[in-house]
Amino acid sequence: MEQHPMHINGNTELIAHIGFPTHAFKAPMIYNPWFEKCGVNAVVVPMGCKPEDFPAFLRSLFKLSNIRGALITMPHKIVTVGLLDEVSPTAAIAGSCNAVRLGADGQLQGDMFDGEGFVRGVLRKGCVLKGASVLVVGCGGVGSAIAASLAAAGIAAIALFDPHAASQTGLAERLQKHYPALEVSTGSKDPVGFDVVVNATPMGMNAGDPMPMDVDRIAASTFVGEVVMKSEMTAFLDAAKARGCRFQIGSDMLFEQIPAYLEYFGLPVATPEELRAVATLHY
């Protein structure tokens, strides 16, 4: 594909990437090279917004005539759900939202693609999810989104663990409401006997962080998923790899969900491989 140098002009559409702080943002290094590659006159702009300013800022942002959409990240994913006019079923179950756009009548619509990205990546690696048993450690925004998308993919059983008991029980109730046949348990992070285990906590962001679960109890046949993106191979993934496990790195979830985002925003869709080929992602 011919390269089209990016020129921001009066017709450029904005995709806001909203969070706080912004120093760890990866999306601009993936979307913008792709837009440049295929000649899309749009740009992803990081926007640092503190929690107390976010509700008013989100509404005012969508008053702009050239706004195409917004990517929502920490710490705003959960509060966003209550600020919108319409949310998708996945966002409702997840209790969080990472994509916002304007509807045809000017309504704010939201969806959640973290879980979709995680599931797409796992399936493309040959892992069978239909009928599987899964452990998700961490029931915040990303863990809840992954659990919701795993349920939609047809897993048979899910175990949820979070040190904040209300987070795990709340997610369990939402899952059981929408998927009454799904076997849901809470309160244990023992990985023994699961087909898939997922670290959906921030553990691994910093050197010396404790492991999210007892890696010595993970079977070699278990597929291991990670959400931390600060480094490609976290200590958790290194340990899982040493046990012979197949695994998925955190940034795979990001690359796999971007095609879904592009579709949601009505932009030319790319494959994860096309995105990786042009990305300027670095850690």
Coordinates of C-alpha atoms in Angstrom, one line a residue:
M1 CA 0.0 0.0 0.0
E2 CA 1.3 3.5 -0.9
Q3 CA 2.4 5.6 2.0
H4 CA 0.5 8.9 2.5
P5 CA 2.4 11.4 4.7
M6 CA 0.1 12.7 7.4
H7 CA -1.0 16.3 7.0
I8 CA -3.3 17.7 9.7
N9 CA -5.6 20.2 8.1
G10 CA -9.1 21.6 8.3
N11 CA -10.7 18.3 7.3
T12 CA -8.8 16.2 9.9
E13 CA -11.1 14.2 12.1
L14 CA -10.2 13.7 15.8
I15 CA -10.2 10.5 17.8
A16 CA -9.6 11.5 21.4
H17 CA -7.6 9.1 23.6
I18 CA -8.7 10.1 27.1
G19 CA -7.1 9.0 30.3
F20 CA -4.7 10.0 33.1
P21 CA -1.8 10.0 33.1
T22 CA -1.0 9.7 29.4
H23 CA 2.7 8.6 29.5
A24 CA 1.9 4.9 29.0
F25 CA -0.5 5.4 26.1
K26 CA 0.1 3.0 23.2
A27 CA -2.8 3.7 20.8
P28 CA -1.4 6.7 19.0
M29 CA 1.7 4.7 18.0
I30 CA -0.7 2.1 16.4
Y31 CA -3.6 4.0 14.9
N32 CA -1.7 7.0 13.5
P33 CA 0.8 5.0 11.4
W34 CA -2.1 3.0 10.0
F35 CA -4.0 6.2 9.1
E36 CA -0.9 7.5 7.4
K37 CA -0.4 4.2 5.6
C38 CA -3.9 4.2 4.1
G39 CA -4.5 7.9 3.7
V40 CA -7.2 8.4 6.3
N41 CA -7.4 12.0 7.4
A42 CA -7.8 11.3 11.1
V43 CA -5.6 11.4 14.1
V44 CA -5.6 9.9 17.5
V45 CA -4.6 12.5 20.1
P46 CA -3.7 11.7 23.7
M47 CA -5.7 13.8 26.1
G48 CA -4.9 13.8 29.8
C49 CA -8.0 14.4 31.9
K50 CA -8.2 14.1 35.7
P51 CA -11.2 12.2 37.1
E52 CA -12.9 15.3 38.6
D53 CA -12.9 17.0 35.2
F54 CA -13.9 14.0 33.0
P55 CA -17.7 14.0 33.0
A56 CA -17.9 17.6 31.8
F57 CA -15.0 17.1 29.4
L58 CA -16.5 14.1 27.7
R59 CA -19.8 15.9 27.0
S60 CA -18.1 19.0 25.7
L61 CA -15.6 17.0 23.6
F62 CA -18.5 15.7 21.5
K63 CA -19.7 19.2 20.7
L64 CA -16.7 19.4 18.3
S65 CA -17.8 19.2 14.7
N66 CA -14.8 17.1 13.7
I67 CA -14.8 14.5 16.5
R68 CA -15.1 11.0 15.1
G69 CA -14.9 9.2 18.5
A70 CA -13.1 8.7 21.7
L71 CA -10.9 5.9 23.1
I72 CA -11.4 5.7 26.9
T73 CA -8.7 4.3 29.2
M74 CA -7.7 4.4 32.9
P75 CA -9.1 5.7 35.1
H76 CA -12.3 6.5 33.3
K77 CA -13.6 3.3 31.8
I78 CA -16.0 2.5 34.6
V79 CA -17.5 6.0 35.2
T80 CA -18.1 6.4 31.4
V81 CA -20.9 3.8 31.4
G82 CA -23.1 6.1 33.6
L83 CA -22.3 9.2 31.4
L84 CA -23.7 7.8 28.1
D85 CA -27.1 7.6 26.5
E86 CA -26.7 4.1 25.2
V87 CA -24.3 1.3 26.1
S88 CA -23.8 -2.1 24.4
P89 CA -24.7 -5.3 26.3
T90 CA -21.0 -6.1 26.6
A91 CA -20.3 -2.8 28.2
A92 CA -23.2 -3.2 30.5
I93 CA -22.0 -6.6 31.7
A94 CA -18.4 -5.4 31.9
G95 CA -19.5 -2.3 33.8
S96 CA -17.0 -0.4 31.8
C97 CA -16.6 1.3 28.4
N98 CA -13.6 2.1 26.2
A99 CA -15.1 3.4 23.0
V100 CA -17.5 6.3 22.6
R101 CA -19.1 7.7 19.4
L102 CA -22.1 9.9 18.4
G103 CA -25.2 8.1 17.3
A104 CA -27.3 9.3 14.3
D105 CA -29.4 11.5 16.6
G106 CA -26.5 13.0 18.5
Q107 CA -26.7 10.5 21.4
L108 CA -23.5 9.3 23.1
Q109 CA -23.0 5.6 22.5
G110 CA -20.5 3.3 24.2
D111 CA -19.0 -0.1 23.8
M112 CA -16.2 -2.2 25.3
F113 CA -13.6 -3.9 23.2
D114 CA -10.9 -5.1 25.7
G115 CA -12.6 -8.4 26.1
E116 CA -13.3 -8.7 22.4
G117 CA -9.6 -8.1 21.7
F118 CA -8.5 -10.7 24.2
V119 CA -10.9 -13.4 22.9
R120 CA -10.0 -12.7 19.3
G121 CA -6.4 -13.2 20.1
V122 CA -6.8 -16.3 22.1
L123 CA -9.0 -17.9 19.4
R124 CA -6.5 -17.0 16.6
K125 CA -3.8 -18.8 18.6
G126 CA -5.9 -22.0 18.4
C127 CA -7.2 -22.1 21.9
V128 CA -10.7 -23.6 22.2
L129 CA -13.0 -21.5 24.4
K130 CA -16.3 -23.3 23.8
G131 CA -16.9 -25.4 26.8
A132 CA -13.7 -24.3 28.5
S133 CA -13.1 -23.5 32.2
V134 CA -11.4 -20.1 32.9
L135 CA -9.9 -18.3 35.9
V136 CA -9.9 -14.5 35.7
V137 CA -7.8 -12.8 38.5
G138 CA -8.8 -9.2 38.7
C139 CA -12.4 -8.0 38.3
G140 CA -11.9 -4.4 37.5
G141 CA -12.7 -2.8 34.1
V142 CA -10.5 -5.0 32.0
G143 CA -11.1 -8.2 33.9
S144 CA -14.9 -7.7 33.7
A145 CA -14.7 -7.0 30.0
I146 CA -12.7 -10.2 29.4
A147 CA -15.1 -12.2 31.5
A148 CA -18.1 -10.8 29.5
S149 CA -16.5 -11.6 26.2
L150 CA -15.4 -15.1 27.3
A151 CA -19.0 -15.8 28.4
A152 CA -20.2 -14.7 24.9
A153 CA -17.6 -17.1 23.4
G154 CA -19.3 -20.0 25.0
I155 CA -17.1 -21.0 28.0
A156 CA -18.7 -23.5 30.4
A157 CA -17.3 -22.2 33.7
I158 CA -15.6 -19.2 35.1
A159 CA -13.9 -18.5 38.4
L160 CA -13.4 -14.9 39.5
F161 CA -11.0 -13.5 42.0
D162 CA -10.4 -9.9 43.2
P163 CA -9.2 -8.7 46.6
H164 CA -12.2 -6.4 46.6
A165 CA -15.0 -8.9 47.2
A166 CA -17.7 -6.6 45.9
S167 CA -15.9 -6.5 42.5
Q168 CA -16.0 -10.2 42.1
T169 CA -19.5 -10.8 43.4
G170 CA -20.9 -7.9 41.3
L171 CA -19.3 -9.3 38.1
A172 CA -20.6 -12.8 39.0
E173 CA -24.1 -11.5 39.4
R174 CA -24.0 -9.6 36.0
L175 CA -22.7 -12.7 34.3
Q176 CA -25.3 -15.0 35.8
K177 CA -28.1 -12.6 34.8
H178 CA -27.1 -12.6 31.2
Y179 CA -25.7 -16.2 31.0
P180 CA -27.8 -18.3 33.4
A181 CA -26.2 -21.6 32.1
L182 CA -22.6 -20.4 32.9
E183 CA -21.1 -21.9 36.0
V184 CA -19.7 -19.0 38.0
S185 CA -17.6 -19.2 41.2
T186 CA -15.7 -16.6 43.2
G187 CA -13.1 -16.2 46.0
S188 CA -10.2 -18.4 44.8
K189 CA -7.3 -17.7 42.5
D190 CA -5.9 -21.3 42.6
P191 CA -5.1 -22.0 38.9
V192 CA -5.3 -25.8 39.2
G193 CA -7.6 -27.5 36.7
F194 CA -8.4 -24.5 34.4
D195 CA -8.1 -24.6 30.6
V196 CA -7.3 -20.8 30.6
V197 CA -6.0 -18.5 33.3
V198 CA -5.9 -14.7 32.9
N199 CA -4.0 -12.0 34.8
A200 CA -6.3 -9.0 34.6
T201 CA -4.6 -7.1 37.4
P202 CA -1.9 -4.4 37.2
M203 CA 0.6 -6.9 38.8
G204 CA 3.6 -6.9 36.5
M205 CA 3.6 -3.2 35.8
N206 CA 6.5 -2.7 38.2
A207 CA 9.6 -4.7 38.9
G208 CA 9.2 -6.9 42.0
D209 CA 5.4 -7.0 41.9
P210 CA 4.0 -10.3 43.4
M211 CA 2.7 -12.9 41.0
P212 CA -1.1 -12.6 40.4
M213 CA -1.5 -16.4 41.1
D214 CA 0.7 -19.4 42.1
V215 CA 2.4 -20.1 38.8
D216 CA 3.8 -23.4 40.1
R217 CA 0.2 -24.7 40.2
I218 CA -0.5 -23.9 36.5
A219 CA -0.5 -27.0 34.3
A220 CA 1.6 -27.0 31.1
S221 CA -1.6 -27.6 29.1
T222 CA -3.2 -24.3 30.4
F223 CA -3.4 -21.3 28.1
V224 CA -2.2 -18.2 30.0
G225 CA -3.3 -14.6 29.2
E226 CA -1.9 -11.3 30.3
V227 CA -3.2 -7.8 30.2
V228 CA -0.1 -5.8 31.4
M229 CA 1.5 -4.0 28.4
K230 CA 4.4 -2.1 30.1
S231 CA 6.8 -4.8 28.9
E232 CA 6.1 -7.5 26.3
M233 CA 7.1 -10.4 28.5
T234 CA 6.1 -9.9 32.1
A235 CA 7.5 -12.0 35.0
F236 CA 4.2 -13.8 35.0
L237 CA 4.5 -14.8 31.3
D238 CA 8.2 -15.7 31.6
A239 CA 7.2 -18.1 34.4
A240 CA 4.3 -19.5 32.4
K241 CA 6.5 -20.0 29.4
A242 CA 9.1 -21.8 31.5
R243 CA 6.3 -24.3 32.5
G244 CA 5.6 -24.9 28.8
C245 CA 2.3 -23.0 28.6
R246 CA 1.0 -21.3 25.5
F247 CA 0.3 -17.7 26.2
Q248 CA -0.9 -14.3 25.0
I249 CA 1.0 -11.1 25.7
G250 CA -0.8 -7.9 26.8
S251 CA -0.4 -5.9 23.6
D252 CA -2.0 -8.7 21.6
M253 CA -5.3 -7.8 23.2
L254 CA -4.7 -4.2 22.0
F255 CA -3.9 -5.1 18.4
E256 CA -6.8 -7.6 18.2
Q257 CA -9.4 -5.1 19.4
I258 CA -8.3 -2.2 17.1
P259 CA -10.1 -3.7 14.0
A260 CA -13.3 -3.8 16.1
Y261 CA -12.7 -0.1 17.1
L262 CA -12.1 0.9 13.5
E263 CA -15.3 -0.7 12.4
Y264 CA -17.2 0.9 15.3
F265 CA -15.9 4.4 14.2
G266 CA -16.6 3.7 10.6
L267 CA -13.0 3.8 9.5
P268 CA -11.0 1.4 7.1
V269 CA -10.4 -1.8 9.0
A270 CA -7.0 -3.4 9.3
T271 CA -5.8 -6.9 10.3
P272 CA -3.7 -7.1 13.5
E273 CA -0.7 -8.1 11.2
E274 CA -1.2 -4.9 9.1
L275 CA -1.3 -2.8 12.3
R276 CA 1.8 -4.4 13.7
A277 CA 3.7 -4.0 10.5
V278 CA 3.4 -0.2 10.6
A279 CA 3.2 0.5 14.3
T280 CA 5.8 2.5 16.1
L281 CA 5.0 0.9 19.4
H282 CA 7.8 0.9 21.9
Y283 CA 8.1 0.3 25.7

